[in-house]
PDB file of N, CA and C in Angstrom:
ATOM      1  N   VAL A   1       0.680  -1.091   0.086  1.00  0.00           N
ATOM      2  CA  VAL A   1      -0.021   0.026   0.046  1.00  0.00           C
ATOM      3  C   VAL A   1       0.923   1.295  -0.049  1.00  0.00           C
ATOM      4  N   CYS A   2       1.989   1.197   0.976  1.00  0.00           N
ATOM      5  CA  CYS A   2       2.728   2.423   0.635  1.00  0.00           C
ATOM      6  C   CYS A   2       3.435   2.550  -0.574  1.00  0.00           C
ATOM      7  N   GLN A   3       3.870   1.654  -1.422  1.00  0.00           N
ATOM      8  CA  GLN A   3       4.320   1.879  -2.538  1.00  0.00           C
ATOM      9  C   GLN A   3       3.349   2.436  -3.498  1.00  0.00           C
ATOM     10  N   ILE A   4       2.067   1.947  -3.492  1.00  0.00           N
ATOM     11  CA  ILE A   4       0.989   2.641  -4.267  1.00  0.00           C
ATOM     12  C   ILE A   4       0.821   4.095  -4.066  1.00  0.00           C
ATOM     13  N   LEU A   5       0.835   4.192  -2.642  1.00  0.00           N
ATOM     14  CA  LEU A   5       0.731   5.657  -2.364  1.00  0.00           C
ATOM     15  C   LEU A   5       1.854   6.620  -2.650  1.00  0.00           C
ATOM     16  N   LYS A   6       2.840   6.174  -2.729  1.00  0.00           N
ATOM     17  CA  LYS A   6       4.053   6.949  -3.105  1.00  0.00           C
ATOM     18  C   LYS A   6       4.119   7.082  -4.567  1.00  0.00           C
ATOM     19  N   GLU A   7       3.482   5.990  -5.531  1.00  0.00           N
ATOM     20  CA  GLU A   7       3.639   6.099  -6.830  1.00  0.00           C
ATOM     21  C   GLU A   7       2.565   6.892  -7.412  1.00  0.00           C
ATOM     22  N   THR A   8       1.413   6.864  -6.845  1.00  0.00           N
ATOM     23  CA  THR A   8       0.183   7.510  -7.365  1.00  0.00           C
ATOM     24  C   THR A   8      -0.227   8.736  -6.369  1.00  0.00           C
ATOM     25  N   GLY A   9       0.062   8.788  -5.297  1.00  0.00           N
ATOM     26  CA  GLY A   9      -0.300   9.867  -4.356  1.00  0.00           C
ATOM     27  C   GLY A   9      -1.857   9.812  -4.073  1.00  0.00           C
ATOM     28  N   SER A  10      -2.486   8.524  -4.298  1.00  0.00           N
ATOM     29  CA  SER A  10      -3.981   8.331  -4.096  1.00  0.00           C
ATOM     30  C   SER A  10      -4.252   7.035  -3.663  1.00  0.00           C
ATOM     31  N   VAL A  11      -5.475   6.927  -3.261  1.00  0.00           N
ATOM     32  CA  VAL A  11      -6.005   5.296  -2.826  1.00  0.00           C
ATOM     33  C   VAL A  11      -6.975   4.872  -3.659  1.00  0.00           C
ATOM     34  N   ASP A  12      -7.256   5.748  -4.844  1.00  0.00           N
ATOM     35  CA  ASP A  12      -8.219   5.416  -5.692  1.00  0.00           C
ATOM     36  C   ASP A  12      -8.174   4.133  -6.357  1.00  0.00           C
ATOM     37  N   GLY A  13      -7.053   3.812  -6.670  1.00  0.00           N
ATOM     38  CA  GLY A  13      -6.502   2.538  -7.259  1.00  0.00           C
ATOM     39  C   GLY A  13      -6.266   1.358  -6.539  1.00  0.00           C
ATOM     40  N   ILE A  14      -6.642   1.578  -5.228  1.00  0.00           N
ATOM     41  CA  ILE A  14      -6.098   0.586  -4.310  1.00  0.00           C
ATOM     42  C   ILE A  14      -7.436  -0.310  -3.994  1.00  0.00           C
ATOM     43  N   ASN A  15      -7.462  -1.617  -4.496  1.00  0.00           N
ATOM     44  CA  ASN A  15      -8.249  -2.655  -4.143  1.00  0.00           C
ATOM     45  C   ASN A  15      -7.699  -3.485  -3.384  1.00  0.00           C
ATOM     46  N   MET A  16      -8.364  -3.617  -2.039  1.00  0.00           N
ATOM     47  CA  MET A  16      -7.764  -4.062  -0.787  1.00  0.00           C
ATOM     48  C   MET A  16      -7.745  -5.627  -1.052  1.00  0.00           C
ATOM     49  N   ILE A  17      -8.467  -6.085  -1.678  1.00  0.00           N
ATOM     50  CA  ILE A  17      -8.540  -7.627  -1.958  1.00  0.00           C
ATOM     51  C   ILE A  17      -7.124  -7.991  -2.785  1.00  0.00           C
ATOM     52  N   GLU A  18      -7.226  -7.267  -4.111  1.00  0.00           N
ATOM     53  CA  GLU A  18      -6.007  -7.484  -4.854  1.00  0.00           C
ATOM     54  C   GLU A  18      -4.781  -6.714  -4.372  1.00  0.00           C
ATOM     55  N   SER A  19      -4.705  -5.737  -3.652  1.00  0.00           N
ATOM     56  CA  SER A  19      -3.477  -5.313  -3.217  1.00  0.00           C
ATOM     57  C   SER A  19      -2.963  -5.568  -2.137  1.00  0.00           C
ATOM     58  N   VAL A  20      -3.763  -6.067  -1.070  1.00  0.00           N
ATOM     59  CA  VAL A  20      -3.285  -6.517   0.308  1.00  0.00           C
ATOM     60  C   VAL A  20      -3.730  -7.873   0.673  1.00  0.00           C
ATOM     61  N   TYR A  21      -5.107  -8.355   0.613  1.00  0.00           N
ATOM     62  CA  TYR A  21      -5.418  -9.698   1.122  1.00  0.00           C
ATOM     63  C   TYR A  21      -4.662 -10.690   0.090  1.00  0.00           C
ATOM     64  N   ARG A  22      -5.098 -10.644  -1.130  1.00  0.00           N
ATOM     65  CA  ARG A  22      -4.622 -11.707  -2.057  1.00  0.00           C
ATOM     66  C   ARG A  22      -3.016 -11.873  -1.977  1.00  0.00           C
ATOM     67  N   PRO A  23      -2.113 -10.894  -1.909  1.00  0.00           N
ATOM     68  CA  PRO A  23      -0.634 -11.208  -1.810  1.00  0.00           C
ATOM     69  C   PRO A  23      -0.281 -11.768  -0.436  1.00  0.00           C
ATOM     70  N   VAL A  24      -1.157 -11.089   0.569  1.00  0.00           N
ATOM     71  CA  VAL A  24      -0.747 -11.738   1.928  1.00  0.00           C
ATOM     72  C   VAL A  24      -1.214 -13.382   1.954  1.00  0.00           C
ATOM     73  N   ALA A  25      -2.303 -13.684   1.435  1.00  0.00           N
ATOM     74  CA  ALA A  25      -2.876 -15.045   1.305  1.00  0.00           C
ATOM     75  C   ALA A  25      -1.917 -15.863   0.612  1.00  0.00           C
ATOM     76  N   GLU A  26      -1.420 -15.379  -0.524  1.00  0.00           N
ATOM     77  CA  GLU A  26      -0.573 -16.238  -1.284  1.00  0.00           C
ATOM     78  C   GLU A  26       0.755 -16.541  -0.484  1.00  0.00           C
ATOM     79  N   ARG A  27       1.391 -15.438  -0.089  1.00  0.00           N
ATOM     80  CA  ARG A  27       2.506 -15.500   0.812  1.00  0.00           C
ATOM     81  C   ARG A  27       2.623 -16.394   1.860  1.00  0.00           C
ATOM     82  N   PHE A  28       1.503 -16.616   2.553  1.00  0.00           N
ATOM     83  CA  PHE A  28       1.327 -17.567   3.718  1.00  0.00           C
ATOM     84  C   PHE A  28       0.488 -18.932   3.258  1.00  0.00           C
ATOM     85  N   GLY A  29       0.178 -19.046   2.053  1.00  0.00           N
ATOM     86  CA  GLY A  29      -0.584 -20.234   1.468  1.00  0.00           C
ATOM     87  C   GLY A  29      -1.986 -20.434   2.227  1.00  0.00           C
ATOM     88  N   LYS A  30      -2.690 -19.217   2.357  1.00  0.00           N
ATOM     89  CA  LYS A  30      -4.147 -19.211   2.928  1.00  0.00           C
ATOM     90  C   LYS A  30      -4.706 -18.730   1.878  1.00  0.00           C
ATOM     91  N   LYS A  31      -6.283 -18.848   2.215  1.00  0.00           N
ATOM     92  CA  LYS A  31      -7.363 -18.523   1.284  1.00  0.00           C
ATOM     93  C   LYS A  31      -7.431 -17.000   1.693  1.00  0.00           C
ATOM     94  N   VAL A  32      -7.992 -16.266   0.615  1.00  0.00           N
ATOM     95  CA  VAL A  32      -8.057 -14.792   0.806  1.00  0.00           C
ATOM     96  C   VAL A  32      -9.263 -14.600   1.807  1.00  0.00           C
ATOM     97  N   ALA A  33     -10.230 -15.308   1.846  1.00  0.00           N
ATOM     98  CA  ALA A  33     -11.385 -14.924   2.932  1.00  0.00           C
ATOM     99  C   ALA A  33     -10.824 -15.401   4.547  1.00  0.00           C
ATOM    100  N   THR A  34      -9.783 -16.176   4.665  1.00  0.00           N
ATOM    101  CA  THR A  34      -9.297 -16.378   5.699  1.00  0.00           C
ATOM    102  C   THR A  34      -8.212 -15.245   6.276  1.00  0.00           C
ATOM    103  N   THR A  35      -7.522 -14.689   5.206  1.00  0.00           N
ATOM    104  CA  THR A  35      -6.582 -13.802   5.444  1.00  0.00           C
ATOM    105  C   THR A  35      -7.395 -12.467   5.884  1.00  0.00           C
ATOM    106  N   SER A  36      -8.492 -12.123   5.059  1.00  0.00           N
ATOM    107  CA  SER A  36      -9.163 -11.039   5.239  1.00  0.00           C
ATOM    108  C   SER A  36      -9.879 -11.007   6.646  1.00  0.00           C
ATOM    109  N   ARG A  37     -10.313 -12.165   7.056  1.00  0.00           N
ATOM    110  CA  ARG A  37     -10.816 -12.266   8.420  1.00  0.00           C
ATOM    111  C   ARG A  37      -9.769 -12.050   9.571  1.00  0.00           C
ATOM    112  N   LYS A  38      -8.623 -12.717   9.340  1.00  0.00           N
ATOM    113  CA  LYS A  38      -7.495 -12.613  10.209  1.00  0.00           C
ATOM    114  C   LYS A  38      -6.971 -11.175  10.363  1.00  0.00           C
ATOM    115  N   ILE A  39      -7.049 -10.415   9.270  1.00  0.00           N
ATOM    116  CA  ILE A  39      -6.448  -9.072   9.225  1.00  0.00           C
ATOM    117  C   ILE A  39      -7.654  -8.237   9.858  1.00  0.00           C
ATOM    118  N   TYR A  40      -8.836  -8.513   9.731  1.00  0.00           N
ATOM    119  CA  TYR A  40      -9.857  -7.763  10.644  1.00  0.00           C
ATOM    120  C   TYR A  40      -9.772  -8.054  12.055  1.00  0.00           C
ATOM    121  N   ARG A  41      -9.341  -9.413  12.456  1.00  0.00           N
ATOM    122  CA  ARG A  41      -9.353  -9.704  13.699  1.00  0.00           C
ATOM    123  C   ARG A  41      -8.162  -8.814  14.465  1.00  0.00           C
ATOM    124  N   ALA A  42      -6.999  -8.940  13.640  1.00  0.00           N
ATOM    125  CA  ALA A  42      -5.918  -8.125  14.190  1.00  0.00           C
ATOM    126  C   ALA A  42      -6.156  -6.673  14.383  1.00  0.00           C
ATOM    127  N   ILE A  43      -6.891  -5.996  13.372  1.00  0.00           N
ATOM    128  CA  ILE A  43      -7.123  -4.556  13.686  1.00  0.00           C
ATOM    129  C   ILE A  43      -7.888  -4.396  14.649  1.00  0.00           C
ATOM    130  N   ASP A  44      -9.177  -5.371  14.958  1.00  0.00           N
ATOM    131  CA  ASP A  44      -9.937  -5.424  16.129  1.00  0.00           C
ATOM    132  C   ASP A  44      -9.242  -5.353  17.456  1.00  0.00           C
ATOM    133  N   CYS A  45      -8.240  -6.230  17.505  1.00  0.00           N
ATOM    134  CA  CYS A  45      -7.286  -6.478  18.483  1.00  0.00           C
ATOM    135  C   CYS A  45      -6.604  -5.248  18.921  1.00  0.00           C
ATOM    136  N   CYS A  46      -5.932  -4.632  17.852  1.00  0.00           N
ATOM    137  CA  CYS A  46      -5.277  -3.354  17.859  1.00  0.00           C
ATOM    138  C   CYS A  46      -6.124  -2.375  18.454  1.00  0.00           C
ATOM    139  N   TRP A  47      -7.260  -2.278  18.110  1.00  0.00           N
ATOM    140  CA  TRP A  47      -8.226  -1.202  18.538  1.00  0.00           C
ATOM    141  C   TRP A  47      -8.637  -1.350  19.902  1.00  0.00           C
ATOM    142  N   SER A  48      -8.845  -2.603  20.198  1.00  0.00           N
ATOM    143  CA  SER A  48      -9.654  -2.826  21.737  1.00  0.00           C
ATOM    144  C   SER A  48      -8.471  -3.020  22.635  1.00  0.00           C
ATOM    145  N   LYS A  49      -7.344  -3.506  22.158  1.00  0.00           N
ATOM    146  CA  LYS A  49      -6.398  -3.901  23.242  1.00  0.00           C
ATOM    147  C   LYS A  49      -4.862  -2.926  23.153  1.00  0.00           C
ATOM    148  N   GLY A  50      -4.956  -2.260  21.810  1.00  0.00           N
ATOM    149  CA  GLY A  50      -3.442  -1.807  21.824  1.00  0.00           C
ATOM    150  C   GLY A  50      -3.463  -0.457  22.504  1.00  0.00           C
ATOM    151  N   ASP A  51      -2.296   0.116  22.300  1.00  0.00           N
ATOM    152  CA  ASP A  51      -1.860   1.512  23.104  1.00  0.00           C
ATOM    153  C   ASP A  51      -2.431   2.416  22.264  1.00  0.00           C
ATOM    154  N   LYS A  52      -3.654   3.189  22.900  1.00  0.00           N
ATOM    155  CA  LYS A  52      -4.353   4.070  22.468  1.00  0.00           C
ATOM    156  C   LYS A  52      -3.534   5.332  22.045  1.00  0.00           C
ATOM    157  N   GLU A  53      -2.645   5.565  22.650  1.00  0.00           N
ATOM    158  CA  GLU A  53      -1.640   6.946  22.508  1.00  0.00           C
ATOM    159  C   GLU A  53      -0.821   6.724  21.025  1.00  0.00           C
ATOM    160  N   VAL A  54      -0.471   5.393  20.818  1.00  0.00           N
ATOM    161  CA  VAL A  54       0.266   4.986  19.537  1.00  0.00           C
ATOM    162  C   VAL A  54      -0.846   4.973  18.506  1.00  0.00           C
ATOM    163  N   ILE A  55      -1.952   4.462  18.598  1.00  0.00           N
ATOM    164  CA  ILE A  55      -3.012   4.361  17.669  1.00  0.00           C
ATOM    165  C   ILE A  55      -3.275   5.755  17.151  1.00  0.00           C
ATOM    166  N   ASN A  56      -3.542   6.644  18.146  1.00  0.00           N
ATOM    167  CA  ASN A  56      -3.961   8.143  17.807  1.00  0.00           C
ATOM    168  C   ASN A  56      -2.855   8.830  17.262  1.00  0.00           C
ATOM    169  N   GLN A  57      -1.457   8.474  17.455  1.00  0.00           N
ATOM    170  CA  GLN A  57      -0.481   9.107  16.781  1.00  0.00           C
ATOM    171  C   GLN A  57      -0.291   8.388  15.297  1.00  0.00           C
ATOM    172  N   ILE A  58      -0.667   7.287  14.985  1.00  0.00           N
ATOM    173  CA  ILE A  58      -0.711   6.675  13.714  1.00  0.00           C
ATOM    174  C   ILE A  58      -1.832   7.269  12.847  1.00  0.00           C
ATOM    175  N   ILE A  59      -2.954   7.419  13.579  1.00  0.00           N
ATOM    176  CA  ILE A  59      -4.071   7.976  12.769  1.00  0.00           C
ATOM    177  C   ILE A  59      -3.951   9.549  12.634  1.00  0.00           C
ATOM    178  N   GLY A  60      -3.547  10.262  13.613  1.00  0.00           N
ATOM    179  CA  GLY A  60      -3.329  11.606  13.769  1.00  0.00           C
ATOM    180  C   GLY A  60      -4.108  12.210  14.654  1.00  0.00           C
ATOM    181  N   LYS A  61      -5.178  11.532  15.064  1.00  0.00           N
ATOM    182  CA  LYS A  61      -6.056  12.043  16.265  1.00  0.00           C
ATOM    183  C   LYS A  61      -6.886  11.062  16.693  1.00  0.00           C
ATOM    184  N   PRO A  62      -7.385  11.227  17.863  1.00  0.00           N
ATOM    185  CA  PRO A  62      -8.596  10.027  18.445  1.00  0.00           C
ATOM    186  C   PRO A  62      -9.701  10.094  17.591  1.00  0.00           C
ATOM    187  N   LEU A  63     -10.208   8.905  17.461  1.00  0.00           N
ATOM    188  CA  LEU A  63     -11.543   8.722  16.660  1.00  0.00           C
ATOM    189  C   LEU A  63     -12.463   8.069  17.651  1.00  0.00           C
ATOM    190  N   PRO A  64     -13.717   8.334  17.693  1.00  0.00           N
ATOM    191  CA  PRO A  64     -14.813   7.727  18.539  1.00  0.00           C
ATOM    192  C   PRO A  64     -15.072   6.335  18.278  1.00  0.00           C
ATOM    193  N   GLN A  65     -14.758   5.814  17.164  1.00  0.00           N
ATOM    194  CA  GLN A  65     -15.073   4.440  17.099  1.00  0.00           C
ATOM    195  C   GLN A  65     -13.999   3.897  15.843  1.00  0.00           C
ATOM    196  N   LYS A  66     -13.752   2.691  16.068  1.00  0.00           N
ATOM    197  CA  LYS A  66     -12.914   1.819  15.079  1.00  0.00           C
ATOM    198  C   LYS A  66     -13.212   2.161  13.703  1.00  0.00           C
ATOM    199  N   PRO A  67     -12.342   2.550  12.795  1.00  0.00           N
ATOM    200  CA  PRO A  67     -12.569   2.760  11.531  1.00  0.00           C
ATOM    201  C   PRO A  67     -12.669   1.440  10.648  1.00  0.00           C
ATOM    202  N   PRO A  68     -13.239   1.321   9.615  1.00  0.00           N
ATOM    203  CA  PRO A  68     -13.377   0.241   8.813  1.00  0.00           C
ATOM    204  C   PRO A  68     -11.716  -0.337   8.582  1.00  0.00           C
ATOM    205  N   SER A  69     -11.787  -1.544   8.321  1.00  0.00           N
ATOM    206  CA  SER A  69     -10.374  -2.236   8.188  1.00  0.00           C
ATOM    207  C   SER A  69      -9.528  -1.494   6.964  1.00  0.00           C
ATOM    208  N   ARG A  70     -10.255  -1.167   5.759  1.00  0.00           N
ATOM    209  CA  ARG A  70      -9.602  -0.516   4.670  1.00  0.00           C
ATOM    210  C   ARG A  70      -9.128   0.848   5.188  1.00  0.00           C
ATOM    211  N   GLU A  71      -9.642   1.586   5.977  1.00  0.00           N
ATOM    212  CA  GLU A  71      -9.276   2.988   6.468  1.00  0.00           C
ATOM    213  C   GLU A  71      -8.269   2.733   7.487  1.00  0.00           C
ATOM    214  N   PHE A  72      -8.172   1.832   8.387  1.00  0.00           N
ATOM    215  CA  PHE A  72      -7.210   1.404   9.313  1.00  0.00           C
ATOM    216  C   PHE A  72      -5.774   1.125   8.609  1.00  0.00           C
ATOM    217  N   ILE A  73      -5.986   0.246   7.579  1.00  0.00           N
ATOM    218  CA  ILE A  73      -4.723  -0.126   6.766  1.00  0.00           C
ATOM    219  C   ILE A  73      -4.213   1.159   6.180  1.00  0.00           C
ATOM    220  N   LEU A  74      -5.164   1.819   5.548  1.00  0.00           N
ATOM    221  CA  LEU A  74      -4.575   3.172   4.894  1.00  0.00           C
ATOM    222  C   LEU A  74      -3.955   4.143   5.862  1.00  0.00           C
ATOM    223  N   TYR A  75      -4.582   4.390   7.130  1.00  0.00           N
ATOM    224  CA  TYR A  75      -3.951   5.125   8.140  1.00  0.00           C
ATOM    225  C   TYR A  75      -2.493   4.605   8.382  1.00  0.00           C
ATOM    226  N   CYS A  76      -2.533   3.418   8.645  1.00  0.00           N
ATOM    227  CA  CYS A  76      -1.089   2.848   8.894  1.00  0.00           C
ATOM    228  C   CYS A  76      -0.231   2.910   7.758  1.00  0.00           C
ATOM    229  N   ALA A  77      -0.503   2.779   6.645  1.00  0.00           N
ATOM    230  CA  ALA A  77       0.295   2.974   5.321  1.00  0.00           C
ATOM    231  C   ALA A  77       0.830   4.312   5.311  1.00  0.00           C
ATOM    232  N   TYR A  78      -0.211   5.245   5.440  1.00  0.00           N
ATOM    233  CA  TYR A  78       0.208   6.717   5.319  1.00  0.00           C
ATOM    234  C   TYR A  78       1.267   7.177   6.340  1.00  0.00           C
ATOM    235  N   TYR A  79       1.070   6.553   7.594  1.00  0.00           N
ATOM    236  CA  TYR A  79       2.060   6.887   8.730  1.00  0.00           C
ATOM    237  C   TYR A  79       3.345   6.228   8.387  1.00  0.00           C
ATOM    238  N   LEU A  80       3.376   5.051   7.839  1.00  0.00           N
ATOM    239  CA  LEU A  80       4.514   4.417   7.475  1.00  0.00           C
ATOM    240  C   LEU A  80       5.323   5.294   6.247  1.00  0.00           C
ATOM    241  N   CYS A  81       4.659   5.854   5.359  1.00  0.00           N
ATOM    242  CA  CYS A  81       5.127   6.496   4.124  1.00  0.00           C
ATOM    243  C   CYS A  81       5.648   7.724   4.552  1.00  0.00           C
ATOM    244  N   TYR A  82       4.717   8.643   5.424  1.00  0.00           N
ATOM    245  CA  TYR A  82       5.198   9.985   5.634  1.00  0.00           C
ATOM    246  C   TYR A  82       5.537  10.356   7.088  1.00  0.00           C
ATOM    247  N   GLY A  83       5.327   9.345   8.015  1.00  0.00           N
ATOM    248  CA  GLY A  83       5.844   9.618   9.279  1.00  0.00           C
ATOM    249  C   GLY A  83       4.989  10.512  10.265  1.00  0.00           C
ATOM    250  N   VAL A  84       3.704  10.883   9.712  1.00  0.00           N
ATOM    251  CA  VAL A  84       2.791  11.641  10.403  1.00  0.00           C
ATOM    252  C   VAL A  84       1.473  10.928  10.160  1.00  0.00           C
ATOM    253  N   GLY A  85       0.524  11.102  11.153  1.00  0.00           N
ATOM    254  CA  GLY A  85      -0.787  10.460  11.082  1.00  0.00           C
ATOM    255  C   GLY A  85      -1.610  11.228  10.110  1.00  0.00           C
ATOM    256  N   TYR A  86      -2.413  10.694   9.284  1.00  0.00           N
ATOM    257  CA  TYR A  86      -3.099  11.143   8.052  1.00  0.00           C
ATOM    258  C   TYR A  86      -4.112  12.372   8.728  1.00  0.00           C
ATOM    259  N   LEU A  87      -4.738  12.161   9.765  1.00  0.00           N
ATOM    260  CA  LEU A  87      -5.725  13.196  10.293  1.00  0.00           C
ATOM    261  C   LEU A  87      -4.829  14.342  11.192  1.00  0.00           C
ATOM    262  N   SER A  88      -3.648  14.362  11.160  1.00  0.00           N
ATOM    263  CA  SER A  88      -2.703  15.191  11.988  1.00  0.00           C
ATOM    264  C   SER A  88      -2.698  16.513  11.497  1.00  0.00           C
ATOM    265  N   GLU A  89      -2.387  17.554  12.290  1.00  0.00           N
ATOM    266  CA  GLU A  89      -2.395  18.826  11.717  1.00  0.00           C
ATOM    267  C   GLU A  89      -1.056  19.052  10.873  1.00  0.00           C
ATOM    268  N   GLU A  90      -0.158  18.343  11.032  1.00  0.00           N
ATOM    269  CA  GLU A  90       1.269  18.237  10.105  1.00  0.00           C
ATOM    270  C   GLU A  90       0.573  17.685   8.675  1.00  0.00           C
ATOM    271  N   ALA A  91      -0.210  16.857   8.650  1.00  0.00           N
ATOM    272  CA  ALA A  91      -0.690  16.352   7.210  1.00  0.00           C
ATOM    273  C   ALA A  91      -1.464  17.260   6.509  1.00  0.00           C
ATOM    274  N   ARG A  92      -2.434  17.782   7.328  1.00  0.00           N
ATOM    275  CA  ARG A  92      -3.452  18.832   6.849  1.00  0.00           C
ATOM    276  C   ARG A  92      -2.765  20.079   6.369  1.00  0.00           C
ATOM    277  N   HIS A  93      -1.816  20.547   6.967  1.00  0.00           N
ATOM    278  CA  HIS A  93      -1.258  21.866   6.859  1.00  0.00           C
ATOM    279  C   HIS A  93       0.032  21.831   6.202  1.00  0.00           C
ATOM    280  N   GLY A  94       0.745  20.683   6.066  1.00  0.00           N
ATOM    281  CA  GLY A  94       1.901  20.293   5.548  1.00  0.00           C
ATOM    282  C   GLY A  94       1.961  20.198   3.841  1.00  0.00           C
ATOM    283  N   ASN A  95       2.746  19.859   3.409  1.00  0.00           N
ATOM    284  CA  ASN A  95       2.931  19.519   1.876  1.00  0.00           C
ATOM    285  C   ASN A  95       2.681  17.945   1.702  1.00  0.00           C
ATOM    286  N   LEU A  96       1.774  17.341   2.417  1.00  0.00           N
ATOM    287  CA  LEU A  96       1.524  15.907   2.167  1.00  0.00           C
ATOM    288  C   LEU A  96       0.484  15.817   1.441  1.00  0.00           C
ATOM    289  N   PRO A  97       0.249  14.819   0.653  1.00  0.00           N
ATOM    290  CA  PRO A  97      -0.972  14.222  -0.012  1.00  0.00           C
ATOM    291  C   PRO A  97      -2.248  13.944   0.742  1.00  0.00           C
ATOM    292  N   MET A  98      -3.373  14.439   0.529  1.00  0.00           N
ATOM    293  CA  MET A  98      -4.578  13.887   1.266  1.00  0.00           C
ATOM    294  C   MET A  98      -4.985  12.888   0.202  1.00  0.00           C
ATOM    295  N   ILE A  99      -5.243  11.556   0.650  1.00  0.00           N
ATOM    296  CA  ILE A  99      -5.481  10.602   0.020  1.00  0.00           C
ATOM    297  C   ILE A  99      -6.874   9.970  -0.186  1.00  0.00           C
ATOM    298  N   PHE A 100      -7.574  10.282   0.941  1.00  0.00           N
ATOM    299  CA  PHE A 100      -8.957  10.064   0.830  1.00  0.00           C
ATOM    300  C   PHE A 100      -9.909  11.107   1.650  1.00  0.00           C
TER     301      PHE A 100
END
């Protein structure tokens, strides 16, 4: 996802099944549905049991509820690519792309 973000500056062309779930499933010899479910559970675990300070830093601000898996993955990818949370003031007022 980071590579697509850096190449296109957009998430419009990112199909989560083809860009994330299928490659991960193939790498680990699992079905796409199994991989999708496990990624959802990992995100749910991060949200419910993870360090809220770190999650807020990655997203850029506290959210009242867990975002959909696609958004959570995109927030993480954005943070990894640009070093700031997507919803942070630095991203909003800096020279960084707004992807969705």
